[in-house]
XYZ file of N, CA, C and O in Angstrom:
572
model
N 0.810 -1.189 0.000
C 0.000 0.000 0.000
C 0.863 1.266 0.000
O 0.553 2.181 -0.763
N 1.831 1.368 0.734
C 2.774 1.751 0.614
C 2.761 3.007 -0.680
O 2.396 4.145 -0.977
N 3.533 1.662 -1.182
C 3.990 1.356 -2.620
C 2.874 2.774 -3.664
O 3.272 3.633 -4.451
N 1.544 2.473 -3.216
C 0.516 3.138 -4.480
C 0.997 4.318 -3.675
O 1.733 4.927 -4.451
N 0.969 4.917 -2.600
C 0.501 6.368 -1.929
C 2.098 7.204 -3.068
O 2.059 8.138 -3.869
N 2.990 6.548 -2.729
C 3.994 6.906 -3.213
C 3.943 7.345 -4.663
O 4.115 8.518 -4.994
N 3.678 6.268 -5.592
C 3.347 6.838 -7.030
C 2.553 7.558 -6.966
O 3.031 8.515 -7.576
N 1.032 8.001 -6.459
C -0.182 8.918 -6.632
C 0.791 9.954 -6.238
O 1.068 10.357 -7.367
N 1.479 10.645 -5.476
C 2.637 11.391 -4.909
C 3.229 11.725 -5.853
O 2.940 12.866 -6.215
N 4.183 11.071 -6.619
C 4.668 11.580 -7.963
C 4.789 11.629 -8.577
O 5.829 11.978 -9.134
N 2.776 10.983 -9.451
C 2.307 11.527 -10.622
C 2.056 13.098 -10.733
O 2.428 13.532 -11.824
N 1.506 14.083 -9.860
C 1.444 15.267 -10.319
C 2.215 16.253 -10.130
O 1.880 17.438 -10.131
N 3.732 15.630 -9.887
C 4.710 16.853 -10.101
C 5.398 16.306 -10.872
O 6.541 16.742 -11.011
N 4.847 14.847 -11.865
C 5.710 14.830 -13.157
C 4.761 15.202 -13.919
O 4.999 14.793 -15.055
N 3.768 15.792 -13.868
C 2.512 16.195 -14.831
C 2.922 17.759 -15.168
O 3.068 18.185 -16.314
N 3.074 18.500 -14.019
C 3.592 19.683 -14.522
C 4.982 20.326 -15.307
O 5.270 21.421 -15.790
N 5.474 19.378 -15.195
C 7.356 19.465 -16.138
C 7.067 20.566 -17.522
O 6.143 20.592 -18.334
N 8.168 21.337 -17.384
C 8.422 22.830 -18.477
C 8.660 21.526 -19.637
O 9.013 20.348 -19.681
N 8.121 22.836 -20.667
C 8.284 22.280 -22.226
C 9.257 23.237 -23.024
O 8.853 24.358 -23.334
N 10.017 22.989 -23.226
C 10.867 24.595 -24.086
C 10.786 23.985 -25.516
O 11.038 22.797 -25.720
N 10.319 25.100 -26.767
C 10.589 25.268 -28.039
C 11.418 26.088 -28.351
O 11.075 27.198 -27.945
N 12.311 26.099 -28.853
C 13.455 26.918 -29.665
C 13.162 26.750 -31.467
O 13.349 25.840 -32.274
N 12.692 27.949 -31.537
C 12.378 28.464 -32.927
C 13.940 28.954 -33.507
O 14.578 29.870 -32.988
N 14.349 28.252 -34.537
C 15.523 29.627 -34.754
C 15.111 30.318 -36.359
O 14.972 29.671 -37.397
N 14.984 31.683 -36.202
C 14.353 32.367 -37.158
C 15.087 33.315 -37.667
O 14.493 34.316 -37.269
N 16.125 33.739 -38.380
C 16.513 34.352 -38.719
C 16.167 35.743 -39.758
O 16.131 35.782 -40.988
N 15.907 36.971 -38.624
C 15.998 37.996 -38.763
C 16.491 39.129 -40.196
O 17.693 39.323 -40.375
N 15.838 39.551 -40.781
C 16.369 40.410 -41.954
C 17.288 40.817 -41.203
O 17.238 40.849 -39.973
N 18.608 41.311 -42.212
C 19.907 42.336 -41.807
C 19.789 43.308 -42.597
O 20.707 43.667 -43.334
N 18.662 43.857 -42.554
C 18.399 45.180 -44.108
C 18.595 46.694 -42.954
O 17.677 47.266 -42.366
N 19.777 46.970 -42.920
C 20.079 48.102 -42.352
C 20.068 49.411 -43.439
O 20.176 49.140 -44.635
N 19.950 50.705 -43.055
C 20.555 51.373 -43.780
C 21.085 52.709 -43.071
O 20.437 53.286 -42.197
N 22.467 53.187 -43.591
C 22.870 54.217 -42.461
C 22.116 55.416 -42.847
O 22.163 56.208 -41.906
N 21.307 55.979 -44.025
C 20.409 57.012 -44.199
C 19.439 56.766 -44.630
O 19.444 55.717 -45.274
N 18.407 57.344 -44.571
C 16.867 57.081 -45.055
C 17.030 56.793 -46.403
O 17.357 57.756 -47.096
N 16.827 55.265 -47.201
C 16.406 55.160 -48.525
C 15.289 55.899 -49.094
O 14.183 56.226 -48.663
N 16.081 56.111 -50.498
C 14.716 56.617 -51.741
C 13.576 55.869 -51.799
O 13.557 54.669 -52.072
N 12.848 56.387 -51.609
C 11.169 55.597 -51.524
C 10.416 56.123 -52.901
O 10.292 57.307 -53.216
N 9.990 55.098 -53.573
C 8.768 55.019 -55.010
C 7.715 54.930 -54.471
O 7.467 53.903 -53.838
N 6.729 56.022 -54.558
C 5.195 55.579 -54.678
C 4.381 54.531 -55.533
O 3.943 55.060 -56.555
N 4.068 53.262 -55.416
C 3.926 52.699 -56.570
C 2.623 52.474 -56.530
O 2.122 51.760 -57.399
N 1.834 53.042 -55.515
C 0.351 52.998 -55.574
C -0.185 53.407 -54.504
O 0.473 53.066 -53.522
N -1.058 53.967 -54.275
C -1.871 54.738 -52.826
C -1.149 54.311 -51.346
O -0.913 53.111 -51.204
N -0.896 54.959 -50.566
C -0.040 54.193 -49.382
C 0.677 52.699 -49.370
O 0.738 51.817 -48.514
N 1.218 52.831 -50.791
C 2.514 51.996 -50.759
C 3.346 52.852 -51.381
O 3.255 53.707 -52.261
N 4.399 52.277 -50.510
C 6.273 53.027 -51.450
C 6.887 51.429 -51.591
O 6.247 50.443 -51.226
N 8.056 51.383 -52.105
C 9.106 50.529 -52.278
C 10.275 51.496 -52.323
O 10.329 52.626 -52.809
N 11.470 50.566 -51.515
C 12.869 51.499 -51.425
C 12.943 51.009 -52.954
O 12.535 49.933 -53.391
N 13.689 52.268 -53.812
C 14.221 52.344 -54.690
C 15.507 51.440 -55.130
O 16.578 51.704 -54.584
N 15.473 50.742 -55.767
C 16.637 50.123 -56.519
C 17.189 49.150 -55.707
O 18.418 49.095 -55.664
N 16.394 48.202 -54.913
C 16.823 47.794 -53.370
C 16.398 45.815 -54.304
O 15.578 45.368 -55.108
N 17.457 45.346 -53.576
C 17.614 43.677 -54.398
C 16.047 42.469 -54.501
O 15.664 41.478 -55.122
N 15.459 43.711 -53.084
C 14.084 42.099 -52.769
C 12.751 43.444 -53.273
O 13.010 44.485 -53.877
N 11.459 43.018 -52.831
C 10.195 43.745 -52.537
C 10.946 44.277 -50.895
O 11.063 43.566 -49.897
N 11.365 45.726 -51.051
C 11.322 45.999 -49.414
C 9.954 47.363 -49.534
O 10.089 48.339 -50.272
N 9.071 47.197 -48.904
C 7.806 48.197 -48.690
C 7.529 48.695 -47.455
O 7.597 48.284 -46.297
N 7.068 50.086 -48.234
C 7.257 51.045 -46.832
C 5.487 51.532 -46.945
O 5.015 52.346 -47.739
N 4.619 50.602 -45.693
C 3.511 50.966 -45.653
C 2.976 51.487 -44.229
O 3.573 50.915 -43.316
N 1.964 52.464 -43.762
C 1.646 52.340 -42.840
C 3.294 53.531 -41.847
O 3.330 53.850 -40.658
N 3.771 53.678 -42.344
C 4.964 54.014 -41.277
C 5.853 52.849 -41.017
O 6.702 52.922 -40.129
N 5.687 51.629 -41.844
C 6.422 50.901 -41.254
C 7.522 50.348 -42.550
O 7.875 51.098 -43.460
N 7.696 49.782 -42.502
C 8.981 48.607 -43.717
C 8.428 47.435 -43.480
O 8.182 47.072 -42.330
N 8.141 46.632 -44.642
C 7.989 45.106 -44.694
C 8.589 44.694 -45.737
O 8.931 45.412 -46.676
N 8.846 42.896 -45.595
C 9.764 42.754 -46.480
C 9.361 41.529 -45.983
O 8.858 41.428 -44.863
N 9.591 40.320 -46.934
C 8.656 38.154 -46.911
C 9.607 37.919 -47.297
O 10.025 38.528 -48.282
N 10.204 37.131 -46.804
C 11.435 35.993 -47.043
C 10.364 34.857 -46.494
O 9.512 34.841 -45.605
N 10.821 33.964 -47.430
C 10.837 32.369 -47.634
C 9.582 31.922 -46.417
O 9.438 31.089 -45.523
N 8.797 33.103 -47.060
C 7.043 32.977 -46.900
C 7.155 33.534 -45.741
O 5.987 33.923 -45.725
N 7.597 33.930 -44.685
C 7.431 34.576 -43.525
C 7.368 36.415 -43.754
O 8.165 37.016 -44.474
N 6.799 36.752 -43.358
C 6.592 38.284 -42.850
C 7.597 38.817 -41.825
O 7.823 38.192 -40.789
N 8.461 40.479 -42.245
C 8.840 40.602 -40.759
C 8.521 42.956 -40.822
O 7.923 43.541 -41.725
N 9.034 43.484 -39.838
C 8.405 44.298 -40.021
C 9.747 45.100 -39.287
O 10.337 44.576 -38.342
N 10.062 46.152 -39.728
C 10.979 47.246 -38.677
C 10.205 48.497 -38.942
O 9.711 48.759 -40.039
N 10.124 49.262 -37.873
C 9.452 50.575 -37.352
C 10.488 51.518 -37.982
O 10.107 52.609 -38.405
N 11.658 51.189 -38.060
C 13.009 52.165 -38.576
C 13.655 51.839 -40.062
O 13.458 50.672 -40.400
N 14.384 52.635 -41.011
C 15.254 51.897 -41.558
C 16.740 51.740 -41.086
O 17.609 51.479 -41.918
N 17.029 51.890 -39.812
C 17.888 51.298 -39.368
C 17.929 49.436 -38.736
O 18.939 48.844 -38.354
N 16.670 48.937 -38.798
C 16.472 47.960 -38.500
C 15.607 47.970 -37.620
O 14.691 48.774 -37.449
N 15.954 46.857 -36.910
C 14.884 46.683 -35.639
C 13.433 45.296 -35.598
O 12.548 45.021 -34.787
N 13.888 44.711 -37.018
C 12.846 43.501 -37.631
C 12.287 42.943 -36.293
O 12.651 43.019 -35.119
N 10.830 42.107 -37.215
C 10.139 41.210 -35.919
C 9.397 40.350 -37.156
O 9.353 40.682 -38.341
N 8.928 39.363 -36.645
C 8.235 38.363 -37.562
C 7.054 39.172 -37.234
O 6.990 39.933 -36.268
N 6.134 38.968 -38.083
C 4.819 38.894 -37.797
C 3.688 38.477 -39.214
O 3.491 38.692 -40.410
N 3.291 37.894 -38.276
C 1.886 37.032 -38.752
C 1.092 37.685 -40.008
O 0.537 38.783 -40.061
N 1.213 36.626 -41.058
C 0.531 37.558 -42.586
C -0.774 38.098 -42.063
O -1.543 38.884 -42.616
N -0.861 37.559 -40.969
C -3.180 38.761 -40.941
C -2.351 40.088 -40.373
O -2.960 41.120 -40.653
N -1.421 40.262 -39.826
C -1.155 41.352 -39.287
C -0.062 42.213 -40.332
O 0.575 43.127 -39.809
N 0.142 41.936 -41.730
C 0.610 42.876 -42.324
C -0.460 43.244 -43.255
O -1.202 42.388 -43.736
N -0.598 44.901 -43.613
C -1.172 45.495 -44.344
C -1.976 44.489 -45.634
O -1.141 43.920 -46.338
N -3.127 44.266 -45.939
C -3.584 43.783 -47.059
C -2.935 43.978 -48.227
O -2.547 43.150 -49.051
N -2.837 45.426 -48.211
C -2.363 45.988 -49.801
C -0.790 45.419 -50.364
O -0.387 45.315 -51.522
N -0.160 45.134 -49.186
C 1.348 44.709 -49.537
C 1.172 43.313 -49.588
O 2.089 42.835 -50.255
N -0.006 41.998 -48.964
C -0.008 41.053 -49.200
C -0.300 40.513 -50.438
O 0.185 39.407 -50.675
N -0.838 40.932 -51.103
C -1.684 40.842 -52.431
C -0.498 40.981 -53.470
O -0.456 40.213 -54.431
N 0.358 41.845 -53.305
C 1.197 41.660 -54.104
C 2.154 40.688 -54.608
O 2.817 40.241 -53.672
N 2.457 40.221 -55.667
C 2.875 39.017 -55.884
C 4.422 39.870 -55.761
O 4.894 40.998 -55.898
N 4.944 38.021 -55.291
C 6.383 38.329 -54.797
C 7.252 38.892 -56.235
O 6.864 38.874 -57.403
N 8.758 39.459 -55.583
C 9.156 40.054 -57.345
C 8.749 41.048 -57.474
O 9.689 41.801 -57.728
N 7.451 41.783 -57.447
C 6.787 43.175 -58.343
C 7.767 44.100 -58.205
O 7.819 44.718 -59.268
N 8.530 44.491 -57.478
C 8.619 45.554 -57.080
C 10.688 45.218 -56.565
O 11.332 45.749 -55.660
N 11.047 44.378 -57.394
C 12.207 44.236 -57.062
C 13.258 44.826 -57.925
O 13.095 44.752 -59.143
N 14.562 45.535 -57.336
C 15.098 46.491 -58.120
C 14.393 47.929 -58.908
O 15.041 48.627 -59.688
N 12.672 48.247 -58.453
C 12.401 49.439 -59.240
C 12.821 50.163 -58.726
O 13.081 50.455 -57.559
N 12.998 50.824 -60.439
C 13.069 52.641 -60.744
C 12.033 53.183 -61.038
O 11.143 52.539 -61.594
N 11.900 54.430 -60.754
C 11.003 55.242 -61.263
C 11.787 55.732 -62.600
O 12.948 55.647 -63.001
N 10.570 56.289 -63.090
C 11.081 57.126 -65.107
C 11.903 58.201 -64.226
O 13.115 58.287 -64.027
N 10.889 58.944 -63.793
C 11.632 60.475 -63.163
C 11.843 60.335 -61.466
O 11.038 59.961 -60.613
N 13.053 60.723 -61.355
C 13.814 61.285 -60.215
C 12.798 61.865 -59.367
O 12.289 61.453 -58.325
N 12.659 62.683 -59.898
C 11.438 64.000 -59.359
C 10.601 63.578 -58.263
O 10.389 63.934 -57.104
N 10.141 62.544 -59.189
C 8.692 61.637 -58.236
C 9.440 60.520 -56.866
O 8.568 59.866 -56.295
N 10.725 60.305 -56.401
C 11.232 59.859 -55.448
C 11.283 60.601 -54.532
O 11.769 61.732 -54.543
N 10.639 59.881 -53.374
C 10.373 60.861 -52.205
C 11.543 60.157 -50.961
O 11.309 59.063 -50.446
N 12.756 60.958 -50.620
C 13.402 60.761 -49.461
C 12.868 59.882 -48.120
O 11.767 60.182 -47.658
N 13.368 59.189 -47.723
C 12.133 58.395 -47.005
C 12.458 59.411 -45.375
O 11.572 58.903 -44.687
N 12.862 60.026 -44.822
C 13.107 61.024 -44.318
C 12.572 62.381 -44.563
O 12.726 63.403 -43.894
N 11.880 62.175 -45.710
C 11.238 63.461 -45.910
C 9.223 63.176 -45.329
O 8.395 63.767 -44.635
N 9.312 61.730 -46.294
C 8.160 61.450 -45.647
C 7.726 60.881 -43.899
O 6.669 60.968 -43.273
N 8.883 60.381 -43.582
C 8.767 60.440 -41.972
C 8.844 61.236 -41.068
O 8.556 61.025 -39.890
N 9.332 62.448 -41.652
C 8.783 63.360 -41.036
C 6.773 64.166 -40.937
O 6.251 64.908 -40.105
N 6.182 63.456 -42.339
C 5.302 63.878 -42.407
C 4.943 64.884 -43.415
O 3.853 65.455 -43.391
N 5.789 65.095 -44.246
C 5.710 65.831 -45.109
C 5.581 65.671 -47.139
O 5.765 66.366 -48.138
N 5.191 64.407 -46.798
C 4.850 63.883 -48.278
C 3.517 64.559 -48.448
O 2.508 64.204 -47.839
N 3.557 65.357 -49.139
C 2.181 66.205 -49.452
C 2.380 66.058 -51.006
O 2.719 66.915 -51.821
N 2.052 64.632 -51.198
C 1.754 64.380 -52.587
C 2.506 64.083 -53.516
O 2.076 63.446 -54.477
N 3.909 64.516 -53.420
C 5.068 63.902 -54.563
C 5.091 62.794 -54.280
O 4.894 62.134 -53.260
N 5.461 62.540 -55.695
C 6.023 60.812 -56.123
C 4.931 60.112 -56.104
O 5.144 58.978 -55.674
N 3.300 60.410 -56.534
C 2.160 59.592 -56.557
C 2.114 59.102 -57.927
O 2.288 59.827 -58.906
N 1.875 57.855 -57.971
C 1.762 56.775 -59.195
C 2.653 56.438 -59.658
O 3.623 57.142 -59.377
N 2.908 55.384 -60.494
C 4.476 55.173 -61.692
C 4.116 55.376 -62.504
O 2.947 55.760 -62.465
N 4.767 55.296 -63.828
C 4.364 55.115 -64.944
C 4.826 53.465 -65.607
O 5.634 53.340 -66.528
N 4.201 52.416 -64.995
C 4.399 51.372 -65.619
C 5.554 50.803 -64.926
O 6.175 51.271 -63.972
N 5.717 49.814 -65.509
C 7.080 48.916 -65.346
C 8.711 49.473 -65.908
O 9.314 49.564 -66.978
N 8.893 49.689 -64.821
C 10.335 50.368 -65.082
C 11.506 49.670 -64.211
O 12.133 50.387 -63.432
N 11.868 48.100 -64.331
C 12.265 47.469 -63.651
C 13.544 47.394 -64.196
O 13.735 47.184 -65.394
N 14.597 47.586 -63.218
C 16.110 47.994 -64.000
C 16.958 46.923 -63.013
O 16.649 46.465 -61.913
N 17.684 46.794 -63.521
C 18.816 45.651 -62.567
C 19.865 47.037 -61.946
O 20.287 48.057 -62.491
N 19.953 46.685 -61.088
C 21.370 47.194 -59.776
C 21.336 46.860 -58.557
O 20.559 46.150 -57.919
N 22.760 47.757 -58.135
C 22.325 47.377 -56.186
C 21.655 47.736 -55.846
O 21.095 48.644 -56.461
N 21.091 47.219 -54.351
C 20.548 47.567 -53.858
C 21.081 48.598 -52.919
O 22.206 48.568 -52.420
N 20.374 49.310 -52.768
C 21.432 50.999 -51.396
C 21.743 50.133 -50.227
O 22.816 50.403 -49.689
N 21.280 49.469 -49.873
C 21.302 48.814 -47.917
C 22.118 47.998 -48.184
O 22.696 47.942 -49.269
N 22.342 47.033 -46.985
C 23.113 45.924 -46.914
C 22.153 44.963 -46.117
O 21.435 45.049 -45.121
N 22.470 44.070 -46.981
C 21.228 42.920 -46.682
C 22.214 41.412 -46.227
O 21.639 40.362 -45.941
């Protein structure tokens, strides 16, 4: 009898035992030491200019999908986080991957400093493209 009191005893402090998951997720390295050129390429979307992936600047924020995951930095100095496709902007999901990789704009003119608009002061330059103007180069950041 013993014997049972003992096991009933330490079944429920082997019931509660920690579980650890280790995700390893590796983080964009898309730094940049000054505010990238930002393209308007349609109503509250930009894309950095001439930049190697889709990097999009919606909402105040930067997004950018690697290998189907979502991640998001508040800065273009960095600062990434994963987050969950319901929680990035519709308008940037919809877009098929690629669109927007390496564009140029036709005219200069219409590139808005992305420092100009974080401050709040995009009052309208650089609205629309004119088409597909997809050019091969570097990208400004380091990725």
């Amino acid at each position: 009898m013993n014997r049972l009191l003992a096991a009933l005893v330490l079944l429920p402090s082997m019931a509660f035992g920690q579980v650890r998951v280790d995700i390893d997720v590796k983080l964009p390295d898309i730094v940049f030491s000054t505010p990238p050129p930002l393209v308007v390429v349609q109503p509250g979307v930009q894309v950095v200019e001439d930049y190697d992936e889709d990097l999009y600047v919606v909402d105040d924020a930067y997004w950018v999908r690697r290998d189907g995951r979502w991640y998001r930095a508040r800065d273009y100095r960095g600062g990434w986080v994963v987050v969950e496709e319901r929680r990035v902007p519709v308008t940037v999901v919809k877009l098929p991957p690629g669109r927007y990789k390496r564009w140029k704009h036709a005219k200069k003119g219409n590139v808005v400093p992305a420092s100009h608009h974080e401050r709040g002061h995009d009052h309208g330059h650089g609205r629309g493209h004119d088409g597909d103007h997809h050019k091969g180069g570097k990208g400004k950041g380091k990725k």
